[in-house]
Amino acid sequence: MGRRDISEDVDMANNNRNTLDIEAKHEQDFRRTILVVDDEPVNLRILGNILKEEYDIAYAETGEEALYVIKNQKDFLSLVLLDLHMPGGNGYMVLEEIKGSEDLRYIPVIVLTADESAEVESLRRGAIDFLNKPYDRPEVLKARVRRAIELSIDRNIIEATGKDALTGLLTREYFFQYAREYDKFHPEQEVDAVVVNISKFHLINELYGRSFGNRVLCSIADGIRSVARGCGGVACRSNADCFYLYIEHQENYDFLRKTLADRLIDISENHDIHFRVGVYPDLYHSAHLQQRFDRALQACNSVSKTTSLDMVAIYDNNMHEKELYEAKLLGDIEKALLENQFNVVFQPKYDIRSGEPELYSAEVLVRWKHPELGYIKPDFFIPLFEENGQIKELDRFVWREAAKHVRRWRDMYGVTMPVSVNVSRVDIFDPDLLEFLQKILADNGLESKDMHLEITETAYTDAVTTIVDVVNSLRDAGFKVEMDDFGRGYSSLNMLTSLPIDALKLDMGFIKGIAENNKEISMVEFIVNVARFLDVPLIAEGVENSEQYLLLKKAGCDVIQGYYFSKPVSSSEFGHLIERSGR
């Protein structure tokens, strides 16, 4: 349909797609802009005259013209008034185009119609309101237009602040709001809490750069968004590399694994990228919302980070029993410290650089004998306490005990035998760490060189700058710092040259297969050369037999620790070793 002249003050779109220069008018004097779409000139004139005092008005006579204006002036349109029945693409077509576009869907649409039966269908297709023809109450029309624009602004602000800037998924806060509302209105619906984690994501950023890491996050987010929509749920980016979904219960999650894997195909061809999925099915809404995702995260974490497969784990009774067991241990630590349920033992380290092995020092280890549960394995309770921030008091207990026994040996044997103690990531971020260590040494008449500090390699790969600053301050105060479990983490050789360390401690995983695997021997020899390059001693732990010992000695290892020489022993037993060493 061609242009119709209806009034000098009515500037309409023509067949050549000429539109009001909205952007220029905004630069001169900000006024919100409304697009009026109707094929009847009289309706355009009426609406234009009613609204022109408060708004800039753009016009279109057909659906095609309307879409042209909307797409080209989308950043400046505050509202569309849309007639449903027009040639050149009806109003429903325009509605679907707007609501189906990520770029246009935020623009509110009020439908103009004299057909009451079309009102519900219009709202279903995305209109936010409707106005009935004829427009015989101008003040009501202006009030509804004003309210529609205000509501749209509020909604867009909420949507902008509620979306993760990188992925477009909900933020954690808004996600939980949506999930709570879902539970409120669908109390009988069986639902699943799902957690997706990208394995070793910090390493992806380090090796390939943050830009590539962002591509990985966005690819995973696209897959998660697709699954959430398909399953009638919502999704969010919970933190850097972790995503949450809240969806209707699914019997099988192979489709999720495949969807995410497919999203990564294009970017992971030459890169080792994997993810883990944990699911907590809460069929009866028996757990509160946060607890459901805590359990889904527990299931996710049960999948080994070192697996080369994209795995899905479902929270089950075994995990629930483990959760209860962990909760009891966490609740009992304070009482255990007060009742002296913990005790320290000492595993000797031997210097093998000369002809005969010589007693070098000892690592201080902690043991827990629970009055109800019996002996608790340290490789279970120590990571648990560290993860929950309760390791600090236990570490301080160990340090105090270590200093006390070093002083006791010196008084008994006239020898100051240095020991090494573990320092967790929690300790590193404690601003009182250095002061506390110095105080317990001073209380026992010891010096910083008498207590070495073991910090795991993986700690160095998190918050590198902060940890390097803390370690530098410890070394400046005279402490020797050993990098523990070297080879388990992901330190690059370039990073190693800038890390402040006084010794490398080889992860025992390299030791177990050294006698059967030539690659393990080659790796140990390589790490020996790294230690030589850094000019620090290499300590091997977990040495259990003579074959391992001889291979390590031949490879050039400096210090040995393990059952081949001695199991962890009590303070008095270690004192006898000092006495027999002749030091």
Coordinates of C-alpha atoms in Angstrom, one line a residue:
M1 CA 0.0 0.0 0.0
G2 CA 1.4 3.4 -0.9
R3 CA 1.9 6.6 1.2
R4 CA -1.3 8.5 2.2
D5 CA -1.1 12.2 2.9
I6 CA -3.1 12.7 6.1
S7 CA -1.7 15.8 7.8
E8 CA 1.3 18.2 7.7
D9 CA 2.2 17.1 11.2
V10 CA 2.1 13.4 10.4
D11 CA 5.4 12.1 9.0
M12 CA 4.8 8.6 7.7
A13 CA 7.1 5.9 6.3
N14 CA 6.8 5.4 2.6
N15 CA 7.5 2.5 0.2
N16 CA 11.2 3.6 0.0
R17 CA 11.5 2.9 3.8
N18 CA 12.2 6.6 4.7
T19 CA 11.7 7.0 8.5
L20 CA 11.8 9.7 11.0
D21 CA 15.4 10.6 12.0
I22 CA 14.9 9.6 15.6
E23 CA 18.5 9.6 16.5
A24 CA 19.0 13.2 15.5
K25 CA 16.0 14.4 17.5
H26 CA 17.3 12.5 20.6
E27 CA 20.6 14.4 20.3
Q28 CA 18.7 17.7 20.3
D29 CA 16.2 17.1 23.1
F30 CA 15.5 13.8 24.7
R31 CA 11.9 12.6 24.2
R32 CA 10.8 9.0 24.2
T33 CA 9.7 7.7 20.8
I34 CA 6.7 5.7 19.9
L35 CA 6.1 3.8 16.7
V36 CA 2.4 3.8 15.6
V37 CA 1.5 1.1 13.1
D38 CA -1.9 1.2 11.3
D39 CA -3.0 1.1 7.7
E40 CA -5.9 3.6 8.4
P41 CA -4.8 7.2 8.1
V42 CA -7.5 8.4 10.5
N43 CA -6.2 6.1 13.2
L44 CA -2.6 7.4 12.7
R45 CA -3.8 11.0 12.9
I46 CA -5.8 10.4 16.1
L47 CA -3.0 8.6 17.9
G48 CA -0.4 11.0 16.7
N49 CA -2.4 14.0 17.9
I50 CA -3.1 12.4 21.3
L51 CA 0.6 11.5 22.0
K52 CA 2.7 14.1 20.1
E53 CA 2.9 16.5 23.0
E54 CA 4.8 14.0 25.2
Y55 CA 6.5 11.8 22.6
D56 CA 8.2 11.8 19.3
I57 CA 6.1 9.7 16.9
A58 CA 7.2 7.5 14.0
Y59 CA 4.7 5.9 11.7
A60 CA 4.3 2.8 9.6
E61 CA 1.3 1.6 7.5
T62 CA 2.3 -2.1 7.0
G63 CA 3.9 -4.9 8.9
E64 CA 6.9 -4.8 6.7
E65 CA 7.4 -1.0 7.2
A66 CA 7.0 -1.5 10.9
L67 CA 9.7 -4.1 11.1
Y68 CA 12.0 -2.0 9.0
V69 CA 11.6 0.9 11.4
I70 CA 11.9 -1.3 14.5
K71 CA 15.1 -3.0 13.3
N72 CA 16.8 0.2 12.3
Q73 CA 15.7 2.4 15.2
K74 CA 15.5 -0.3 17.9
D75 CA 17.8 1.6 20.3
F76 CA 15.5 4.6 20.3
L77 CA 12.0 3.1 20.4
S78 CA 10.2 3.1 23.8
L79 CA 7.0 1.5 22.6
V80 CA 5.1 0.2 19.5
L81 CA 1.4 0.7 19.1
L82 CA 0.5 -2.1 16.7
D83 CA -2.7 -2.7 14.6
L84 CA -3.3 -6.4 14.1
H85 CA -5.0 -6.3 10.7
M86 CA -2.9 -4.8 7.9
P87 CA -1.6 -5.7 4.5
G88 CA 2.1 -6.5 4.0
G89 CA 2.4 -8.6 7.1
N90 CA -0.2 -8.5 9.8
G91 CA 0.3 -7.6 13.5
Y92 CA 0.8 -11.2 14.6
M93 CA 3.7 -11.5 12.3
V94 CA 5.3 -8.4 13.7
L95 CA 4.7 -9.6 17.3
E96 CA 6.4 -12.9 16.6
E97 CA 9.4 -11.3 14.9
I98 CA 9.9 -8.9 17.8
K99 CA 9.5 -11.5 20.6
G100 CA 11.7 -14.0 18.7
S101 CA 14.6 -11.6 18.4
E102 CA 17.2 -11.2 21.2
D103 CA 17.8 -7.6 19.9
L104 CA 14.1 -6.6 19.7
R105 CA 12.2 -8.5 22.4
Y106 CA 12.8 -5.8 25.1
I107 CA 10.6 -3.3 23.1
P108 CA 7.1 -3.3 24.5
V109 CA 4.1 -3.6 22.2
I110 CA 0.5 -2.5 22.8
V111 CA -1.9 -4.0 20.4
L112 CA -4.6 -1.9 18.7
T113 CA -7.8 -3.8 18.0
A114 CA -11.5 -3.7 17.8
D115 CA -11.7 -7.5 18.0
E116 CA -12.0 -8.7 21.7
S117 CA -11.3 -12.3 20.7
A118 CA -7.8 -11.2 19.5
E119 CA -6.8 -9.7 22.9
V120 CA -5.8 -13.0 24.6
E121 CA -4.0 -14.3 21.5
S122 CA -2.0 -11.0 21.3
L123 CA -1.0 -11.3 25.0
R124 CA 0.0 -14.9 24.4
R125 CA 2.3 -13.8 21.5
G126 CA 4.1 -11.2 23.5
A127 CA 2.0 -8.0 23.7
I128 CA 2.0 -6.4 27.1
D129 CA -1.4 -4.6 26.7
F130 CA -4.1 -3.8 24.3
L131 CA -6.2 -0.7 23.4
N132 CA -9.7 -1.0 22.0
K133 CA -10.8 1.0 19.1
P134 CA -12.2 3.6 18.8
Y135 CA -9.9 5.8 21.0
D136 CA -12.6 8.0 22.6
R137 CA -10.8 8.5 26.0
P138 CA -7.4 10.2 25.3
E139 CA -6.4 10.5 29.0
V140 CA -6.9 6.8 29.5
L141 CA -4.9 6.0 26.4
K142 CA -2.0 8.3 27.5
A143 CA -2.0 6.8 31.0
R144 CA -1.8 3.3 29.7
V145 CA 1.0 4.2 27.2
R146 CA 2.9 6.0 30.0
R147 CA 2.5 3.0 32.3
A148 CA 3.5 0.5 29.7
I149 CA 6.8 2.4 29.0
E150 CA 7.5 2.7 32.8
L151 CA 6.9 -1.0 33.3
S152 CA 9.1 -1.8 30.3
I153 CA 11.9 0.4 31.7
D154 CA 11.7 -1.3 35.1
R155 CA 11.7 -4.7 33.5
N156 CA 14.7 -4.0 31.3
I157 CA 16.7 -2.6 34.3
I158 CA 15.9 -5.8 36.3
E159 CA 16.7 -7.9 33.3
A160 CA 20.0 -6.1 32.7
T161 CA 21.1 -6.4 36.4
G162 CA 19.8 -9.9 36.6
K163 CA 21.9 -11.2 33.7
D164 CA 25.5 -12.3 33.7
A165 CA 27.3 -9.8 31.5
L166 CA 29.4 -12.5 29.7
T167 CA 27.0 -15.4 29.1
G168 CA 23.6 -13.7 29.3
L169 CA 22.4 -16.3 31.8
L170 CA 20.7 -15.2 35.0
T171 CA 22.9 -14.1 37.9
R172 CA 22.9 -16.4 41.0
E173 CA 20.7 -14.0 43.0
Y174 CA 18.0 -13.7 40.3
F175 CA 18.2 -17.4 39.6
F176 CA 17.3 -18.3 43.1
Q177 CA 14.4 -15.8 43.1
Y178 CA 13.0 -17.4 40.0
A179 CA 13.5 -20.9 41.4
R180 CA 11.7 -20.0 44.6
E181 CA 8.8 -18.6 42.6
Y182 CA 8.7 -21.8 40.5
D183 CA 8.4 -23.9 43.7
K184 CA 5.7 -21.6 45.0
F185 CA 3.5 -22.0 42.0
H186 CA 4.3 -25.6 41.1
P187 CA 4.5 -27.4 44.5
E188 CA 3.7 -30.8 42.9
Q189 CA 6.2 -30.6 40.1
E190 CA 9.2 -33.0 40.4
V191 CA 12.4 -31.0 39.9
D192 CA 16.1 -31.5 39.6
A193 CA 18.9 -29.2 40.8
V194 CA 21.8 -29.5 38.3
V195 CA 25.4 -28.2 38.6
V196 CA 27.8 -28.0 35.7
N197 CA 31.5 -27.3 36.3
I198 CA 34.2 -26.9 33.7
S199 CA 37.2 -29.0 34.7
K200 CA 40.5 -27.2 35.4
F201 CA 39.1 -23.9 34.0
H202 CA 41.8 -21.8 35.6
L203 CA 44.3 -23.9 33.5
I204 CA 42.4 -23.2 30.3
N205 CA 42.7 -19.4 31.0
E206 CA 46.4 -19.7 31.8
L207 CA 47.3 -21.8 28.8
Y208 CA 45.1 -20.4 26.1
G209 CA 44.2 -16.9 27.4
R210 CA 41.2 -15.3 28.9
S211 CA 39.6 -14.6 25.5
F212 CA 39.5 -18.3 24.7
G213 CA 38.3 -19.1 28.2
N214 CA 35.4 -16.7 27.7
R215 CA 34.5 -18.6 24.4
V216 CA 34.4 -21.8 26.4
L217 CA 32.1 -20.2 29.0
C218 CA 29.8 -18.9 26.4
S219 CA 29.6 -22.2 24.5
I220 CA 28.7 -24.0 27.7
A221 CA 26.2 -21.3 28.6
D222 CA 24.5 -21.7 25.2
G223 CA 24.1 -25.4 25.7
I224 CA 22.8 -24.8 29.2
R225 CA 20.3 -22.2 28.1
S226 CA 19.0 -24.5 25.4
V227 CA 18.5 -27.3 27.9
A228 CA 16.8 -25.0 30.4
R229 CA 14.3 -23.8 27.8
G230 CA 13.7 -27.3 26.5
C231 CA 13.0 -28.6 30.0
G232 CA 10.9 -25.8 31.2
G233 CA 13.4 -24.4 33.7
V234 CA 15.9 -21.6 34.4
A235 CA 19.7 -21.4 34.5
C236 CA 22.5 -19.2 35.8
R237 CA 26.2 -18.7 36.0
S238 CA 26.9 -19.3 39.7
N239 CA 30.6 -18.3 39.6
A240 CA 33.5 -18.3 37.2
D241 CA 33.3 -21.8 35.9
C242 CA 30.1 -23.2 37.6
F243 CA 26.6 -23.2 36.2
Y244 CA 23.2 -24.1 37.9
L245 CA 20.1 -25.4 36.2
Y246 CA 16.7 -25.9 37.8
I247 CA 14.5 -28.0 35.6
E248 CA 11.7 -30.6 35.5
H249 CA 12.9 -34.0 36.6
Q250 CA 14.7 -36.1 34.0
E251 CA 15.3 -39.8 34.1
N252 CA 18.5 -39.6 32.1
Y253 CA 21.0 -36.9 31.6
D254 CA 22.8 -38.2 28.5
F255 CA 21.1 -35.5 26.5
L256 CA 22.7 -32.8 28.7
R257 CA 26.1 -34.3 28.4
K258 CA 25.7 -34.6 24.6
T259 CA 24.3 -31.0 24.3
L260 CA 27.3 -29.5 26.1
A261 CA 29.8 -31.7 24.3
D262 CA 28.4 -30.6 21.0
R263 CA 28.7 -27.0 21.9
L264 CA 32.4 -27.5 22.6
I265 CA 33.2 -29.4 19.4
D266 CA 34.2 -26.3 17.3
I267 CA 36.5 -24.8 19.9
S268 CA 37.9 -27.9 21.7
E269 CA 39.3 -29.7 18.7
N270 CA 42.9 -28.9 19.7
H271 CA 42.3 -28.3 23.3
D272 CA 41.6 -30.6 26.3
I273 CA 38.3 -29.3 27.6
H274 CA 36.0 -31.3 29.8
F275 CA 33.1 -30.7 32.2
R276 CA 31.5 -32.4 35.2
V277 CA 27.7 -32.6 36.0
G278 CA 26.1 -33.2 39.3
V279 CA 22.3 -33.8 39.7
Y280 CA 20.2 -33.7 42.9
P281 CA 16.7 -35.0 42.1
D282 CA 14.3 -33.5 44.7
L283 CA 11.1 -35.3 43.7
Y284 CA 9.2 -34.2 46.8
H285 CA 10.7 -30.8 47.6
S286 CA 12.1 -32.3 50.8
A287 CA 15.2 -30.1 50.9
H288 CA 15.4 -26.3 50.9
L289 CA 16.6 -24.8 47.6
Q290 CA 20.2 -24.0 48.6
Q291 CA 20.6 -27.4 50.1
R292 CA 19.5 -29.0 46.8
F293 CA 22.3 -27.2 44.9
D294 CA 24.8 -28.0 47.7
R295 CA 24.0 -31.6 47.1
A296 CA 24.2 -31.3 43.3
L297 CA 27.6 -29.7 43.8
Q298 CA 28.6 -32.5 46.0
A299 CA 27.6 -35.0 43.3
C300 CA 29.5 -32.9 40.7
N301 CA 32.7 -32.8 42.9
S302 CA 32.5 -36.6 43.2
V303 CA 33.5 -36.8 39.6
S304 CA 37.3 -36.9 39.4
K305 CA 38.8 -33.6 38.1
T306 CA 41.4 -35.6 36.2
T307 CA 39.0 -37.7 34.2
S308 CA 39.2 -37.4 30.4
L309 CA 35.5 -38.0 30.1
D310 CA 32.5 -35.7 30.5
M311 CA 30.7 -37.3 33.4
V312 CA 27.3 -37.0 35.1
A313 CA 26.9 -38.0 38.7
I314 CA 23.5 -38.3 40.5
Y315 CA 23.3 -37.6 44.2
D316 CA 22.4 -40.9 46.0
N317 CA 22.1 -42.5 49.4
N318 CA 25.9 -43.1 49.6
M319 CA 26.5 -39.4 49.1
H320 CA 23.9 -38.6 51.7
E321 CA 25.6 -40.8 54.2
K322 CA 28.9 -39.1 53.4
E323 CA 27.2 -35.7 53.8
L324 CA 26.0 -36.7 57.3
Y325 CA 29.4 -38.1 58.2
E326 CA 31.1 -34.9 57.1
A327 CA 28.6 -32.8 59.0
K328 CA 29.4 -34.7 62.2
L329 CA 33.2 -34.2 61.7
L330 CA 32.7 -30.5 61.1
G331 CA 30.6 -30.2 64.2
D332 CA 33.1 -32.1 66.3
I333 CA 36.4 -30.3 65.5
E334 CA 36.1 -27.7 68.2
K335 CA 35.4 -30.4 70.9
A336 CA 38.2 -32.6 69.5
L337 CA 40.7 -29.8 69.9
L338 CA 39.6 -29.1 73.4
E339 CA 39.7 -32.8 74.4
N340 CA 43.1 -33.5 72.7
Q341 CA 41.7 -36.0 70.3
F342 CA 44.3 -34.9 67.7
N343 CA 48.0 -35.8 68.1
V344 CA 51.0 -35.2 65.9
V345 CA 53.5 -37.7 64.4
F346 CA 56.7 -37.2 62.6
Q347 CA 57.8 -38.8 59.3
P348 CA 61.6 -38.7 58.9
K349 CA 63.3 -37.3 55.8
Y350 CA 66.8 -38.5 54.8
D351 CA 69.4 -36.8 52.8
I352 CA 70.7 -39.3 50.2
R353 CA 73.2 -37.1 48.4
S354 CA 76.2 -38.5 50.3
G355 CA 77.2 -42.2 50.7
E356 CA 74.9 -43.1 53.5
P357 CA 71.4 -41.7 54.1
E358 CA 71.5 -39.0 56.9
L359 CA 68.6 -37.8 59.0
Y360 CA 67.6 -34.5 57.5
S361 CA 64.4 -33.4 59.1
A362 CA 60.8 -34.6 59.5
E363 CA 57.4 -33.7 58.2
V364 CA 54.8 -33.1 61.0
L365 CA 51.5 -35.0 60.3
V366 CA 48.3 -35.0 62.3
R367 CA 46.2 -37.9 63.4
W368 CA 42.6 -38.0 64.8
K369 CA 41.2 -40.7 67.0
H370 CA 37.5 -39.9 67.3
P371 CA 35.8 -41.3 70.5
E372 CA 32.8 -42.6 68.5
L373 CA 34.0 -43.0 65.0
G374 CA 37.5 -44.3 65.7
Y375 CA 40.5 -43.4 63.5
I376 CA 39.7 -40.8 60.9
K377 CA 41.9 -40.8 57.8
P378 CA 43.8 -37.5 57.4
D379 CA 43.3 -37.5 53.7
F380 CA 39.6 -37.3 54.4
F381 CA 39.3 -34.8 57.3
I382 CA 42.0 -32.4 56.2
P383 CA 40.5 -31.5 52.8
L384 CA 37.1 -31.3 54.4
F385 CA 38.2 -28.8 57.0
E386 CA 40.1 -26.8 54.4
E387 CA 37.1 -26.7 52.1
N388 CA 34.9 -25.4 54.9
G389 CA 37.4 -23.0 56.4
Q390 CA 37.9 -24.9 59.6
I391 CA 41.5 -26.0 58.9
K392 CA 43.0 -22.8 60.5
E393 CA 42.6 -23.9 64.2
L394 CA 43.8 -27.4 63.4
D395 CA 46.9 -26.1 61.6
R396 CA 47.7 -23.8 64.5
F397 CA 47.5 -26.7 66.9
V398 CA 49.9 -28.7 64.7
W399 CA 52.4 -25.7 64.5
R400 CA 52.3 -25.3 68.3
E401 CA 52.9 -28.9 68.9
A402 CA 55.7 -29.0 66.3
A403 CA 57.5 -26.1 67.9
K404 CA 57.2 -27.6 71.3
H405 CA 58.7 -30.9 70.2
V406 CA 61.6 -29.3 68.3
R407 CA 62.5 -27.5 71.5
R408 CA 62.1 -30.6 73.5
W409 CA 64.6 -32.5 71.2
R410 CA 67.1 -29.7 71.5
D411 CA 66.9 -29.8 75.3
M412 CA 67.3 -33.6 75.3
Y413 CA 69.9 -34.1 72.5
G414 CA 71.5 -30.8 72.0
V415 CA 70.4 -30.7 68.4
T416 CA 67.9 -28.5 66.6
M417 CA 66.2 -30.7 64.1
P418 CA 64.1 -28.7 61.7
V419 CA 60.6 -29.9 60.8
S420 CA 58.2 -29.0 58.0
V421 CA 54.5 -28.2 58.6
N422 CA 51.7 -27.8 56.2
V423 CA 50.3 -24.4 55.4
S424 CA 46.8 -24.4 53.8
R425 CA 45.3 -21.9 51.4
V426 CA 43.1 -20.7 54.2
D427 CA 46.2 -19.9 56.3
I428 CA 47.8 -18.0 53.5
F429 CA 44.9 -15.5 53.4
D430 CA 45.1 -15.1 57.2
P431 CA 46.7 -11.6 57.8
D432 CA 48.0 -12.8 61.1
L433 CA 49.9 -15.8 59.7
L434 CA 53.4 -14.5 59.9
E435 CA 52.9 -12.9 63.4
F436 CA 51.4 -16.2 64.7
L437 CA 54.3 -18.3 63.4
Q438 CA 56.9 -16.0 64.8
K439 CA 55.2 -16.0 68.2
I440 CA 55.1 -19.7 68.6
L441 CA 58.7 -20.0 67.6
A442 CA 59.7 -17.2 70.0
D443 CA 57.7 -18.8 72.8
N444 CA 59.9 -21.9 72.3
G445 CA 63.2 -20.2 71.8
L446 CA 63.4 -21.2 68.1
E447 CA 64.2 -19.4 64.9
S448 CA 62.4 -19.3 61.5
K449 CA 64.9 -21.7 59.9
D450 CA 63.8 -24.4 62.4
M451 CA 60.3 -24.7 60.9
H452 CA 59.9 -25.2 57.1
L453 CA 56.5 -24.4 55.5
E454 CA 55.0 -26.8 53.0
I455 CA 52.5 -25.2 50.5
T456 CA 50.9 -27.3 47.8
E457 CA 51.6 -26.6 44.2
T458 CA 47.8 -26.2 43.5
A459 CA 47.7 -23.3 46.0
Y460 CA 50.2 -21.4 43.9
T461 CA 47.8 -21.6 40.9
D462 CA 45.0 -19.8 42.7
A463 CA 45.3 -16.1 43.4
V464 CA 48.9 -16.2 42.3
T465 CA 49.8 -12.6 43.1
T466 CA 48.4 -12.7 46.6
I467 CA 50.1 -16.0 47.4
V468 CA 53.5 -15.0 46.0
D469 CA 53.3 -11.8 48.1
V470 CA 52.6 -13.8 51.3
V471 CA 55.3 -16.4 50.6
N472 CA 57.8 -13.6 49.9
S473 CA 57.0 -12.1 53.3
L474 CA 57.5 -15.5 55.0
R475 CA 60.8 -16.0 53.3
D476 CA 61.9 -12.5 54.1
A477 CA 61.3 -13.4 57.7
G478 CA 63.6 -16.4 57.4
F479 CA 61.2 -19.3 56.8
K480 CA 62.1 -21.9 54.2
V481 CA 59.1 -22.7 51.9
E482 CA 58.7 -26.0 50.2
M483 CA 56.4 -26.5 47.2
D484 CA 54.5 -29.7 48.2
D485 CA 52.9 -32.2 45.8
F486 CA 54.9 -30.8 42.8
G487 CA 53.6 -32.4 39.6
R488 CA 50.0 -32.7 40.8
G489 CA 49.1 -29.1 40.0
Y490 CA 49.4 -27.2 36.8
S491 CA 52.3 -24.8 37.2
S492 CA 53.9 -23.8 34.0
L493 CA 57.7 -23.8 33.8
N494 CA 57.5 -20.1 33.1
M495 CA 55.6 -19.6 36.3
L496 CA 58.0 -21.7 38.3
T497 CA 60.9 -19.3 37.6
S498 CA 59.0 -16.5 39.4
L499 CA 57.6 -18.5 42.3
P500 CA 59.4 -18.0 45.7
I501 CA 60.4 -21.5 46.8
D502 CA 63.3 -23.1 48.7
A503 CA 62.6 -26.8 47.8
L504 CA 60.4 -28.9 45.5
K505 CA 58.6 -31.9 47.0
L506 CA 57.8 -34.5 44.3
D507 CA 54.2 -35.7 44.3
M508 CA 54.1 -39.4 45.5
G509 CA 52.0 -40.2 42.4
F510 CA 55.2 -40.2 40.4
I511 CA 56.9 -42.7 42.8
K512 CA 54.4 -45.5 42.8
G513 CA 55.0 -46.6 39.2
I514 CA 58.6 -45.6 38.9
A515 CA 59.9 -49.2 38.9
E516 CA 57.6 -50.4 36.2
N517 CA 57.2 -47.3 33.9
N518 CA 60.1 -45.8 32.1
K519 CA 58.0 -42.7 31.4
E520 CA 57.7 -42.1 35.2
I521 CA 61.5 -42.4 35.5
S522 CA 62.0 -39.9 32.7
M523 CA 59.5 -37.5 34.3
V524 CA 61.4 -37.7 37.6
E525 CA 64.7 -37.0 35.9
F526 CA 63.1 -34.0 34.2
I527 CA 61.9 -32.7 37.5
V528 CA 65.3 -33.2 39.0
N529 CA 66.7 -31.0 36.2
V530 CA 64.0 -28.4 37.0
A531 CA 65.1 -28.4 40.7
R532 CA 68.7 -28.0 39.5
F533 CA 67.8 -25.1 37.3
L534 CA 65.9 -23.5 40.2
D535 CA 68.9 -24.3 42.5
V536 CA 66.7 -26.0 45.1
P537 CA 66.7 -29.5 46.6
L538 CA 64.2 -32.1 45.4
I539 CA 62.4 -34.1 48.1
A540 CA 60.6 -37.4 47.1
E541 CA 57.8 -38.6 49.4
G542 CA 56.0 -42.0 49.4
V543 CA 59.2 -44.1 48.9
E544 CA 58.2 -47.6 49.9
N545 CA 60.9 -50.0 48.7
S546 CA 64.6 -50.3 47.8
E547 CA 64.0 -50.3 44.1
Q548 CA 62.2 -47.0 44.2
Y549 CA 65.0 -45.6 46.5
L550 CA 67.8 -46.7 44.2
L551 CA 66.1 -45.3 41.1
L552 CA 65.5 -42.0 42.8
K553 CA 69.1 -41.8 44.0
K554 CA 70.3 -42.6 40.5
A555 CA 68.0 -39.9 39.0
G556 CA 69.6 -37.3 41.3
C557 CA 66.9 -36.9 44.0
D558 CA 68.3 -35.1 47.1
V559 CA 66.0 -36.1 50.0
I560 CA 63.8 -39.1 50.6
Q561 CA 60.7 -39.6 52.8
G562 CA 58.6 -42.7 53.1
Y563 CA 58.0 -46.1 54.6
Y564 CA 61.2 -47.5 53.1
F565 CA 63.1 -45.6 55.8
S566 CA 60.3 -45.1 58.4
K567 CA 56.6 -44.8 59.0
P568 CA 55.4 -41.7 60.8
V569 CA 56.6 -42.0 64.5
S570 CA 55.9 -40.4 67.8
S571 CA 57.9 -37.6 69.2
S572 CA 59.9 -39.9 71.5
E573 CA 60.6 -42.4 68.7
F574 CA 61.9 -39.5 66.5
G575 CA 64.0 -38.4 69.4
H576 CA 65.7 -41.8 69.4
L577 CA 66.4 -41.4 65.7
I578 CA 68.1 -38.0 66.4
E579 CA 70.1 -39.6 69.1
R580 CA 71.2 -42.5 66.9
S581 CA 72.0 -40.2 64.0
G582 CA 75.0 -38.8 65.9
R583 CA 74.1 -35.2 65.0

